[in-house]
Tab-separated table of C-alpha atoms in Angstrom:
chain	number	residue	atom	x	y	z
Z	1	UNK	CA	22.685	-7.460	-28.885
Z	2	UNK	CA	19.079	-6.520	-28.377
Z	3	UNK	CA	18.194	-8.329	-31.602
Z	4	UNK	CA	19.230	-11.329	-29.506
Z	5	UNK	CA	17.236	-11.009	-26.644
Z	6	UNK	CA	13.955	-12.702	-25.466
Z	7	UNK	CA	12.046	-12.061	-22.356
Z	8	UNK	CA	11.709	-15.033	-20.027
Z	9	UNK	CA	9.734	-16.030	-17.180
Z	10	UNK	CA	10.974	-18.270	-14.245
Z	11	UNK	CA	9.520	-20.554	-11.859
Z	12	UNK	CA	11.003	-18.826	-8.911
Z	13	UNK	CA	8.779	-15.741	-9.593
Z	14	UNK	CA	6.105	-17.202	-7.519
Z	15	UNK	CA	8.009	-18.350	-4.565
Z	16	UNK	CA	9.288	-14.620	-4.639
Z	17	UNK	CA	5.636	-13.112	-5.167
Z	18	UNK	CA	4.648	-15.414	-1.944
Z	19	UNK	CA	6.973	-14.224	0.417
Z	20	UNK	CA	6.453	-10.563	-0.524
Z	21	UNK	CA	2.446	-11.121	-0.246
Z	22	UNK	CA	2.851	-12.884	3.233
Z	23	UNK	CA	5.330	-9.737	4.383
Z	24	UNK	CA	2.467	-7.373	2.743
Z	25	UNK	CA	-0.483	-9.471	4.902
Z	26	UNK	CA	1.716	-9.035	8.007
Z	27	UNK	CA	1.736	-5.241	7.417
Z	28	UNK	CA	-1.951	-5.121	6.953
Z	29	UNK	CA	-2.470	-6.899	10.177
Z	30	UNK	CA	-0.506	-5.008	12.045
Z	31	UNK	CA	-2.105	-1.833	10.783
Z	32	UNK	CA	-5.885	-2.587	11.037
Z	33	UNK	CA	-5.934	-4.199	14.667
Z	34	UNK	CA	-5.861	-1.453	16.868
Z	35	UNK	CA	-8.411	1.031	16.015
Z	36	UNK	CA	-11.602	-1.689	16.297
Z	37	UNK	CA	-10.194	-2.198	19.753
Z	38	UNK	CA	-9.721	1.303	20.543
Z	39	UNK	CA	-11.785	1.456	23.881
Z	40	UNK	CA	-10.438	-1.803	25.382
Z	41	UNK	CA	-6.840	-1.197	24.462
Z	42	UNK	CA	-7.401	2.457	25.941
Z	43	UNK	CA	-8.563	1.402	29.323
Z	44	UNK	CA	-6.111	-1.402	29.565
Z	45	UNK	CA	-2.876	1.185	28.979
Z	46	UNK	CA	-5.227	3.600	31.053
Z	47	UNK	CA	-4.729	6.311	27.879
Z	48	UNK	CA	-7.354	8.467	25.892
Z	49	UNK	CA	-8.723	7.060	22.827
Z	50	UNK	CA	-6.851	9.566	20.981
Z	51	UNK	CA	-3.353	8.263	22.141
Z	52	UNK	CA	-4.347	4.704	20.793
Z	53	UNK	CA	-4.906	6.699	17.220
Z	54	UNK	CA	-1.020	7.345	17.611
Z	55	UNK	CA	-0.121	3.651	17.475
Z	56	UNK	CA	-1.144	4.019	13.793
Z	57	UNK	CA	-0.411	7.700	13.194
Z	58	UNK	CA	2.975	7.640	14.679
Z	59	UNK	CA	3.648	5.154	11.637
Z	60	UNK	CA	2.648	8.003	9.068
Z	61	UNK	CA	4.794	10.092	11.363
Z	62	UNK	CA	7.936	8.123	10.673
Z	63	UNK	CA	6.595	7.420	7.046
Z	64	UNK	CA	6.998	11.227	6.320
Z	65	UNK	CA	10.016	11.743	8.236
Z	66	UNK	CA	12.273	9.450	6.724
Z	67	UNK	CA	10.417	8.644	3.302
Z	68	UNK	CA	12.430	11.456	1.810
Z	69	UNK	CA	15.996	10.827	2.573
Z	70	UNK	CA	15.108	7.118	2.194
Z	71	UNK	CA	13.509	7.503	-1.475
Z	72	UNK	CA	17.289	8.755	-2.135
Z	73	UNK	CA	18.880	5.383	-1.105
Z	74	UNK	CA	16.317	2.701	-2.222
Z	75	UNK	CA	16.910	3.040	-5.845
Z	76	UNK	CA	20.412	2.100	-5.017
Z	77	UNK	CA	19.707	-0.428	-2.590
Z	78	UNK	CA	18.730	-3.429	-4.732
Z	79	UNK	CA	15.549	-5.460	-4.640
Z	80	UNK	CA	17.237	-8.023	-2.219
Z	81	UNK	CA	18.218	-5.628	0.196
Z	82	UNK	CA	14.477	-3.968	-0.015
Z	83	UNK	CA	13.109	-7.296	1.076
Z	84	UNK	CA	15.773	-7.921	3.543
Z	85	UNK	CA	14.922	-4.408	5.106
Z	86	UNK	CA	11.096	-5.158	5.044
Z	87	UNK	CA	11.093	-8.686	6.993
Z	88	UNK	CA	13.632	-7.983	9.630
Z	89	UNK	CA	12.359	-4.438	10.633
Z	90	UNK	CA	9.251	-6.172	10.725
Z	91	UNK	CA	10.096	-8.857	13.182
Z	92	UNK	CA	11.963	-6.163	15.469
Z	93	UNK	CA	8.944	-4.155	15.184
Z	94	UNK	CA	6.511	-6.912	16.285
Z	95	UNK	CA	8.973	-7.891	18.975
Z	96	UNK	CA	9.150	-4.709	20.594
Z	97	UNK	CA	5.214	-4.435	20.370
Z	98	UNK	CA	4.651	-7.754	22.074
Z	99	UNK	CA	6.803	-6.925	25.218
Z	100	UNK	CA	4.929	-3.245	25.577
Z	101	UNK	CA	1.601	-5.490	25.259
Z	102	UNK	CA	2.695	-7.534	28.121
Z	103	UNK	CA	1.827	-5.106	30.803
Z	104	UNK	CA	-0.182	-2.480	31.576
Z	105	UNK	CA	2.486	0.473	31.468
Z	106	UNK	CA	4.094	-0.580	28.405
Z	107	UNK	CA	2.201	1.935	26.134
Z	108	UNK	CA	5.304	3.817	25.321
Z	109	UNK	CA	7.370	0.487	24.227
Z	110	UNK	CA	4.259	-0.118	22.068
Z	111	UNK	CA	4.432	3.202	20.401
Z	112	UNK	CA	8.234	2.710	19.797
Z	113	UNK	CA	7.358	-0.506	18.037
Z	114	UNK	CA	4.999	0.905	15.849
Z	115	UNK	CA	7.102	3.593	15.090
Z	116	UNK	CA	9.878	1.006	13.734
Z	117	UNK	CA	6.807	-0.354	11.725
Z	118	UNK	CA	6.633	2.576	10.041
Z	119	UNK	CA	10.224	2.474	8.865
Z	120	UNK	CA	9.447	-1.073	7.744
Z	121	UNK	CA	5.929	0.097	5.676
Z	122	UNK	CA	8.419	2.926	3.917
Z	123	UNK	CA	10.344	-0.084	2.483
Z	124	UNK	CA	7.176	-2.392	2.307
Z	125	UNK	CA	5.318	-0.016	0.206
Z	126	UNK	CA	7.826	0.121	-2.620
Z	127	UNK	CA	7.803	-3.446	-3.245
Z	128	UNK	CA	4.426	-4.500	-5.431
Z	129	UNK	CA	5.800	-2.646	-8.494
Z	130	UNK	CA	9.106	-3.796	-8.558
Z	131	UNK	CA	8.159	-7.179	-7.571
Z	132	UNK	CA	5.828	-7.487	-10.627
Z	133	UNK	CA	8.214	-5.641	-13.099
Z	134	UNK	CA	11.486	-7.470	-12.206
Z	135	UNK	CA	10.069	-10.929	-12.012
Z	136	UNK	CA	6.844	-11.167	-14.206
Z	137	UNK	CA	6.195	-11.278	-18.031
Z	138	UNK	CA	4.122	-8.054	-19.544
Z	139	UNK	CA	0.799	-9.903	-19.484
Z	140	UNK	CA	1.333	-10.969	-15.650
Z	141	UNK	CA	2.300	-7.545	-14.328
Z	142	UNK	CA	-1.109	-6.282	-13.229
Z	143	UNK	CA	-2.259	-9.885	-11.990
Z	144	UNK	CA	1.248	-9.881	-9.878
Z	145	UNK	CA	0.535	-6.725	-8.281
Z	146	UNK	CA	-3.182	-7.567	-7.637
Z	147	UNK	CA	-2.197	-10.504	-5.797
Z	148	UNK	CA	-0.111	-8.397	-3.468
Z	149	UNK	CA	-3.206	-5.879	-2.998
Z	150	UNK	CA	-5.258	-9.099	-2.328
Z	151	UNK	CA	-2.288	-10.145	0.194
Z	152	UNK	CA	-2.960	-6.797	2.080
Z	153	UNK	CA	-6.614	-7.052	2.357
Z	154	UNK	CA	-6.480	-10.204	3.766
Z	155	UNK	CA	-4.043	-9.414	6.444
Z	156	UNK	CA	-6.112	-6.304	7.069
Z	157	UNK	CA	-9.362	-8.468	7.276
Z	158	UNK	CA	-7.785	-10.838	9.769
Z	159	UNK	CA	-6.463	-7.750	11.484
Z	160	UNK	CA	-9.898	-6.216	12.047
Z	161	UNK	CA	-11.513	-8.887	13.119
Z	162	UNK	CA	-9.196	-11.400	15.172
Z	163	UNK	CA	-8.860	-9.277	17.901
Z	164	UNK	CA	-12.681	-8.011	18.515
Z	165	UNK	CA	-13.564	-12.137	18.024
Z	166	UNK	CA	-10.937	-12.968	20.706
Z	167	UNK	CA	-11.766	-10.227	23.258
Z	168	UNK	CA	-15.000	-8.518	24.352
Z	169	UNK	CA	-16.311	-5.941	26.869
Z	170	UNK	CA	-16.580	-8.624	29.648
Z	171	UNK	CA	-12.705	-9.567	28.894
Z	172	UNK	CA	-10.520	-8.947	32.012
Z	173	UNK	CA	-7.336	-6.640	32.013
Z	174	UNK	CA	-5.278	-9.655	32.508
Z	175	UNK	CA	-6.764	-11.612	29.589
Z	176	UNK	CA	-6.739	-8.675	27.317
Z	177	UNK	CA	-3.219	-8.047	27.670
Z	178	UNK	CA	-2.528	-12.193	27.595
Z	179	UNK	CA	-4.560	-12.133	24.149
Z	180	UNK	CA	-2.740	-9.288	22.326
Z	181	UNK	CA	0.564	-10.345	23.765
Z	182	UNK	CA	0.573	-13.943	22.341
Z	183	UNK	CA	-0.877	-12.413	19.068
Z	184	UNK	CA	1.992	-10.414	18.678
Z	185	UNK	CA	4.523	-13.149	19.557
Z	186	UNK	CA	2.989	-15.175	17.107
Z	187	UNK	CA	3.399	-12.122	14.358
Z	188	UNK	CA	7.141	-11.750	15.105
Z	189	UNK	CA	7.789	-15.658	14.802
Z	190	UNK	CA	6.207	-15.654	11.137
Z	191	UNK	CA	8.223	-12.268	10.494
Z	192	UNK	CA	11.572	-13.977	11.303
Z	193	UNK	CA	10.738	-17.255	9.310
Z	194	UNK	CA	10.114	-14.614	6.129
Z	195	UNK	CA	13.266	-13.114	6.868
Z	196	UNK	CA	15.283	-16.419	6.886
Z	197	UNK	CA	13.358	-17.347	3.515
Z	198	UNK	CA	14.253	-14.423	2.012
Z	199	UNK	CA	17.813	-14.357	3.056
Z	200	UNK	CA	17.869	-17.986	1.302
Z	201	UNK	CA	16.031	-17.391	-1.674
Z	202	UNK	CA	15.395	-13.566	-2.915
Z	203	UNK	CA	17.755	-12.127	-5.747
Z	204	UNK	CA	17.975	-8.619	-6.833
Z	205	UNK	CA	16.460	-10.150	-10.517
Z	206	UNK	CA	16.033	-13.182	-12.513
Z	207	UNK	CA	18.669	-14.328	-15.087
Z	208	UNK	CA	17.028	-12.805	-17.922
Z	209	UNK	CA	14.207	-9.903	-17.766
Z	210	UNK	CA	10.773	-11.211	-18.212
Z	211	UNK	CA	9.527	-8.369	-20.805
Z	212	UNK	CA	11.210	-5.735	-23.282
Z	213	UNK	CA	10.311	-2.673	-20.695
Z	214	UNK	CA	12.494	-4.512	-17.897
Z	215	UNK	CA	14.979	-5.442	-20.370
Z	216	UNK	CA	15.393	-1.639	-21.311
Z	217	UNK	CA	14.629	-0.133	-17.787
Z	218	UNK	CA	17.991	-2.378	-16.666
Z	219	UNK	CA	19.905	-1.599	-19.702
Z	220	UNK	CA	19.508	1.979	-18.819
Z	221	UNK	CA	20.423	1.486	-15.107
Z	222	UNK	CA	23.626	-0.181	-16.361
Z	223	UNK	CA	24.491	2.695	-18.515
Z	224	UNK	CA	24.408	4.978	-15.690
Z	225	UNK	CA	26.962	2.858	-13.704
Z	226	UNK	CA	27.400	2.646	-10.009
Z	227	UNK	CA	30.052	4.884	-7.910
Z	228	UNK	CA	32.144	3.584	-5.408
Z	229	UNK	CA	31.741	4.306	-1.706
Z	230	UNK	CA	28.762	5.003	0.108
Z	231	UNK	CA	29.013	8.768	0.149
Z	232	UNK	CA	29.292	8.633	-3.369
Z	233	UNK	CA	26.480	6.363	-3.802
Z	234	UNK	CA	24.534	8.838	-1.514
Z	235	UNK	CA	25.811	11.712	-3.335
Z	236	UNK	CA	24.732	10.216	-6.996
Z	237	UNK	CA	21.243	8.965	-5.477
Z	238	UNK	CA	20.681	12.749	-4.104
Z	239	UNK	CA	21.184	13.957	-7.610
Z	240	UNK	CA	19.184	11.406	-9.062
Z	241	UNK	CA	16.471	11.849	-6.872
Z	242	UNK	CA	16.238	15.611	-7.453
Z	243	UNK	CA	16.558	14.945	-11.695
Z	244	UNK	CA	13.645	12.336	-11.521
Z	245	UNK	CA	11.409	14.564	-9.176
Z	246	UNK	CA	12.043	17.467	-11.293
Z	247	UNK	CA	11.334	15.434	-14.481
Z	248	UNK	CA	8.152	13.761	-12.975
Z	249	UNK	CA	6.854	16.930	-11.115
Z	250	UNK	CA	6.865	19.037	-14.486
Z	251	UNK	CA	4.467	16.343	-16.198
Z	252	UNK	CA	0.962	17.146	-14.522
Z	253	UNK	CA	-0.430	14.065	-15.426
Z	254	UNK	CA	2.075	12.497	-13.061
Z	255	UNK	CA	1.168	15.116	-10.520
Z	256	UNK	CA	-2.532	14.226	-10.718
Z	257	UNK	CA	-2.183	10.378	-10.367
Z	258	UNK	CA	0.336	11.257	-7.256
Z	259	UNK	CA	-2.474	12.775	-5.732
Z	260	UNK	CA	-4.843	10.193	-6.557
Z	261	UNK	CA	-3.018	7.799	-5.060
Z	262	UNK	CA	-2.506	9.427	-1.859
Z	263	UNK	CA	-5.716	10.350	-1.104
Z	264	UNK	CA	-7.433	7.308	-2.211
Z	265	UNK	CA	-5.605	4.521	-0.570
Z	266	UNK	CA	-5.750	5.723	3.368
Z	267	UNK	CA	-9.668	6.057	3.156
Z	268	UNK	CA	-10.388	2.811	4.485
Z	269	UNK	CA	-7.232	2.876	6.857
Z	270	UNK	CA	-9.191	6.226	8.281
Z	271	UNK	CA	-12.185	4.097	9.372
Z	272	UNK	CA	-9.942	1.501	10.431
Z	273	UNK	CA	-8.852	4.000	13.281
Z	274	UNK	CA	-11.950	6.262	13.737
Z	275	UNK	CA	-15.299	4.074	12.697
Z	276	UNK	CA	-15.292	2.356	15.954
Z	277	UNK	CA	-14.954	5.393	18.027
Z	278	UNK	CA	-17.749	6.964	16.032
Z	279	UNK	CA	-20.004	4.283	15.901
Z	280	UNK	CA	-19.455	3.688	19.810
Z	281	UNK	CA	-20.564	7.793	20.463
Z	282	UNK	CA	-23.635	7.437	18.006
Z	283	UNK	CA	-25.145	4.172	18.735
Z	284	UNK	CA	-24.400	3.731	22.626
Z	285	UNK	CA	-27.365	2.082	23.104
Z	286	UNK	CA	-26.359	-1.019	20.833
Z	287	UNK	CA	-24.199	-3.712	22.304
Z	288	UNK	CA	-21.190	-5.458	20.828
Z	289	UNK	CA	-20.352	-2.490	18.657
Z	290	UNK	CA	-16.971	-3.395	18.642
Z	291	UNK	CA	-17.138	-6.697	17.399
Z	292	UNK	CA	-19.720	-5.743	14.757
Z	293	UNK	CA	-17.170	-3.086	13.260
Z	294	UNK	CA	-14.406	-5.448	13.479
Z	295	UNK	CA	-16.562	-7.730	11.238
Z	296	UNK	CA	-17.647	-5.306	8.879
Z	297	UNK	CA	-14.181	-4.083	8.267
Z	298	UNK	CA	-12.953	-7.511	7.928
Z	299	UNK	CA	-15.727	-7.823	5.160
Z	300	UNK	CA	-14.225	-4.530	3.797
Z	301	UNK	CA	-11.121	-5.781	3.583
Z	302	UNK	CA	-12.046	-9.028	2.518
Z	303	UNK	CA	-13.753	-6.764	-0.573
Z	304	UNK	CA	-10.613	-5.280	-0.713
Z	305	UNK	CA	-9.151	-8.044	-1.805
Z	306	UNK	CA	-11.522	-8.978	-4.542
Z	307	UNK	CA	-11.754	-5.566	-5.824
Z	308	UNK	CA	-7.933	-5.582	-6.355
Z	309	UNK	CA	-7.810	-9.382	-7.924
Z	310	UNK	CA	-10.592	-7.897	-10.704
Z	311	UNK	CA	-8.736	-4.763	-11.302
Z	312	UNK	CA	-5.714	-6.469	-12.274
Z	313	UNK	CA	-6.710	-8.641	-15.073
Z	314	UNK	CA	-9.363	-6.064	-16.279
Z	315	UNK	CA	-6.233	-3.675	-16.815
Z	316	UNK	CA	-4.174	-6.672	-18.376
Z	317	UNK	CA	-7.218	-7.273	-20.918
Z	318	UNK	CA	-8.513	-3.776	-21.603
Z	319	UNK	CA	-5.680	-1.625	-21.049
Z	320	UNK	CA	-7.772	1.218	-20.535
Z	321	UNK	CA	-5.783	2.475	-17.140
Z	322	UNK	CA	-7.484	6.044	-17.111
Z	323	UNK	CA	-11.369	4.564	-17.286
Z	324	UNK	CA	-10.439	1.935	-14.716
Z	325	UNK	CA	-8.754	4.660	-12.164
Z	326	UNK	CA	-12.109	7.049	-12.952
Z	327	UNK	CA	-14.850	4.230	-12.199
Z	328	UNK	CA	-12.818	3.346	-9.071
Z	329	UNK	CA	-12.515	7.189	-7.874
Z	330	UNK	CA	-16.202	7.596	-8.458
Z	331	UNK	CA	-17.797	4.496	-6.345
Z	332	UNK	CA	-15.153	5.471	-3.662
Z	333	UNK	CA	-16.369	8.617	-3.204
Z	334	UNK	CA	-20.259	7.100	-3.333
Z	335	UNK	CA	-18.785	4.577	-0.352
Z	336	UNK	CA	-17.761	7.715	1.778
Z	337	UNK	CA	-20.679	9.756	1.138
Z	338	UNK	CA	-22.568	6.345	2.531
Z	339	UNK	CA	-20.685	6.152	5.548
Z	340	UNK	CA	-21.363	10.202	6.039
Z	341	UNK	CA	-25.176	9.770	5.563
Z	342	UNK	CA	-25.422	6.329	7.604
Z	343	UNK	CA	-23.448	7.931	10.686
Z	344	UNK	CA	-25.775	11.521	10.450
Z	345	UNK	CA	-29.177	9.836	10.278
Z	346	UNK	CA	-27.958	7.034	12.704
Z	347	UNK	CA	-28.451	4.036	10.516
Z	348	UNK	CA	-26.237	1.242	10.874
Z	349	UNK	CA	-26.995	-0.736	7.710
Z	350	UNK	CA	-26.159	2.127	5.627
Z	351	UNK	CA	-22.670	2.730	7.358
Z	352	UNK	CA	-22.061	-1.064	6.957
Z	353	UNK	CA	-22.821	-0.846	2.722
Z	354	UNK	CA	-20.569	2.081	2.734
Z	355	UNK	CA	-17.583	0.456	4.448
Z	356	UNK	CA	-18.112	-2.730	2.558
Z	357	UNK	CA	-18.242	-0.671	-0.899
Z	358	UNK	CA	-15.087	1.346	0.224
Z	359	UNK	CA	-13.164	-1.584	0.751
Z	360	UNK	CA	-13.996	-2.959	-2.780
Z	361	UNK	CA	-13.241	0.518	-4.321
Z	362	UNK	CA	-10.043	0.964	-2.485
Z	363	UNK	CA	-8.603	-2.390	-3.443
Z	364	UNK	CA	-9.694	-1.520	-6.903
Z	365	UNK	CA	-8.190	2.096	-6.951
Z	366	UNK	CA	-4.720	0.779	-5.315
Z	367	UNK	CA	-4.429	-1.833	-8.097
Z	368	UNK	CA	-5.269	0.534	-10.929
Z	369	UNK	CA	-3.185	3.469	-9.650
Z	370	UNK	CA	-0.296	1.510	-8.756
Z	371	UNK	CA	-0.448	0.525	-12.492
Z	372	UNK	CA	-1.020	3.942	-13.961
Z	373	UNK	CA	1.570	5.202	-11.994
Z	374	UNK	CA	4.022	2.768	-13.759
Z	375	UNK	CA	2.963	3.229	-17.073
Z	376	UNK	CA	3.521	7.593	-17.062
Z	377	UNK	CA	6.559	7.106	-14.921
Z	378	UNK	CA	8.214	4.693	-17.328
Z	379	UNK	CA	11.575	4.121	-17.768
Z	380	UNK	CA	12.414	5.659	-14.238
Z	381	UNK	CA	13.253	2.740	-11.799
Z	382	UNK	CA	9.928	1.557	-10.375
Z	383	UNK	CA	11.098	1.626	-6.647
Z	384	UNK	CA	12.146	4.895	-7.016
Z	385	UNK	CA	8.895	6.334	-8.339
Z	386	UNK	CA	6.755	4.135	-5.763
Z	387	UNK	CA	8.632	5.403	-2.955
Z	388	UNK	CA	8.189	9.124	-4.239
Z	389	UNK	CA	4.602	8.123	-4.519
Z	390	UNK	CA	3.830	6.770	-1.136
Z	391	UNK	CA	4.905	10.164	0.145
Z	392	UNK	CA	1.633	11.614	-0.363
Z	393	UNK	CA	-0.101	8.409	0.918
Z	394	UNK	CA	1.710	9.066	3.911
Z	395	UNK	CA	0.178	12.816	4.508
Z	396	UNK	CA	-3.246	11.744	3.722
Z	397	UNK	CA	-2.744	8.847	6.259
Z	398	UNK	CA	-1.525	11.812	8.583
Z	399	UNK	CA	-4.252	14.117	8.183
Z	400	UNK	CA	-7.270	12.091	7.776
Z	401	UNK	CA	-7.327	10.629	11.207
Z	402	UNK	CA	-5.819	13.766	12.957
Z	403	UNK	CA	-8.636	16.129	11.278
Z	404	UNK	CA	-11.424	13.312	11.793
Z	405	UNK	CA	-10.711	12.751	15.546
Z	406	UNK	CA	-10.384	16.513	16.057
Z	407	UNK	CA	-13.831	17.342	14.257
Z	408	UNK	CA	-15.244	14.163	16.190
Z	409	UNK	CA	-14.104	15.878	19.400
Z	410	UNK	CA	-15.098	19.369	18.580
Z	411	UNK	CA	-17.731	19.408	15.920
Z	412	UNK	CA	-19.955	16.453	15.709
Z	413	UNK	CA	-19.287	12.757	14.908
Z	414	UNK	CA	-21.132	12.734	11.680
Z	415	UNK	CA	-19.047	15.879	10.692
Z	416	UNK	CA	-15.924	13.926	11.033
Z	417	UNK	CA	-16.815	12.038	7.838
Z	418	UNK	CA	-17.184	14.930	5.432
Z	419	UNK	CA	-13.357	15.591	5.166
Z	420	UNK	CA	-12.733	11.983	3.169
Z	421	UNK	CA	-15.939	12.799	1.256
Z	422	UNK	CA	-14.727	16.340	0.063
Z	423	UNK	CA	-11.186	14.579	-0.866
Z	424	UNK	CA	-12.805	12.059	-2.931
Z	425	UNK	CA	-14.904	14.266	-4.634
Z	426	UNK	CA	-12.054	16.309	-5.755
Z	427	UNK	CA	-10.329	13.132	-6.924
Z	428	UNK	CA	-13.196	11.812	-9.323
Z	429	UNK	CA	-12.869	15.060	-11.117
Z	430	UNK	CA	-9.156	14.902	-11.145
Z	431	UNK	CA	-9.369	11.234	-12.470
Z	432	UNK	CA	-12.064	11.944	-15.272
Z	433	UNK	CA	-9.855	15.337	-16.501
Z	434	UNK	CA	-6.303	13.711	-16.874
Z	435	UNK	CA	-4.855	12.049	-20.323
Z	436	UNK	CA	-2.120	10.214	-19.485
Z	437	UNK	CA	0.398	8.676	-21.813
Z	438	UNK	CA	1.142	5.103	-21.692
Z	439	UNK	CA	5.134	4.924	-21.642
Z	440	UNK	CA	5.559	1.519	-20.581
Z	441	UNK	CA	2.828	-0.040	-22.880
Z	442	UNK	CA	4.182	1.796	-25.944
Z	443	UNK	CA	7.590	0.282	-24.963
Z	444	UNK	CA	6.447	-3.148	-24.782
Z	445	UNK	CA	4.900	-2.720	-28.410
Z	446	UNK	CA	7.719	-0.923	-29.910
Z	447	UNK	CA	10.103	-3.608	-28.767
Z	448	UNK	CA	7.650	-6.510	-30.029
Z	449	UNK	CA	7.016	-5.184	-33.492
Z	450	UNK	CA	11.019	-4.754	-33.801
Z	451	UNK	CA	11.605	-8.045	-32.731
Z	452	UNK	CA	8.957	-9.159	-35.186
Z	453	UNK	CA	10.578	-7.309	-37.941
Z	454	UNK	CA	13.793	-8.736	-37.577
Z	455	UNK	CA	12.454	-12.359	-37.481
Z	456	UNK	CA	10.803	-11.817	-40.610
Z	457	UNK	CA	14.182	-10.297	-42.025
Z	458	UNK	CA	15.805	-13.555	-40.998
Z	459	UNK	CA	13.275	-15.577	-42.319
Z	460	UNK	CA	13.593	-13.831	-45.923
Z	461	UNK	CA	17.348	-14.034	-45.546
Z	462	UNK	CA	16.944	-18.037	-45.367
């Protein structure tokens, strides 16, 4: 009976959160390490700088190719399967990349390894909202999402800086290959350990739901039932996919937040890919530029963790989702403008300030948009909705660096930073115009009131 249900949280949730956070940090490291060392890696593999860009872009290509069909399956896979798929594919991707890095003609192998990481990224991106919703109480959900955002920032920060601190323009080809091979072999070892621990610890859900909203969501999923056989599962998932997709995209608020999430998140990633090349072209008289850019990107990803960690509790305390998203989008636009102006007037300090601010605001927007998406799409599966949402992010991750590199090579370096400026200006307008309905928040309030009334009635009967 619903009247007998009481939300309960378990200590195991912190172990689950730790494992997921480490996995997310590994993903962040992998995505941020290539850009700041673009010129050194292009020399090592004897390829063009744009080809090194593809070590990151290939992940978006795989992302866009597989995300839609995978979205139809993830809602049926179960939380445990998602975690195991993430950690196992990470280990395999790191292993292949490590082997490719061990010899100068191994670029194609590294590209294959990063392609596999693209698959891993799809599944990994779907984990933060369900990890928070399935395991944490209603007052902990935003903070649990924030911790995972922080984990990504830590991984990105280390990935942006560590390779540039271990190598320099004076590093020999043999030293460069050896350093990167050891680095990726170590990542592979950590990923294997995470897979083993996940195999032993992770379950689909705790013994009891941690909140009324999660209880209601699980009840709805149980009423839907499960069909027998893989073919029936795929058909049912496909039908469910299109049903939910149709419902969500009839809601203009969801469409707007979907665009905001997709456009905002990859802005800092774009600078991870292109900023080193832009600065090396614009400031050819300055020494140690790779190290400088690695350092400022590390600072930006550090600020990303702070932004995410501040936004989570702020949302929990104020419940002002739309306002917090708007503030994030506004200052994210300001950060892209600062980077553009800094490159245009050849002022490194302006670029540094813009990138650091950008890190903080991307973390802020990432956390707040995750929460806003969960609110307006409730009671649909958080795994399913997140998979749909990150498709838009994959589109922008693909086009930001492609457009930027094309403009950089054919127009000017400063013009390459205009595209994200224009997109973020549109996002500011969208975030200020939306008027979302907070379905999950209202569901929790409704059930809490009902439980309180039932409790009072029982006391009156006594």
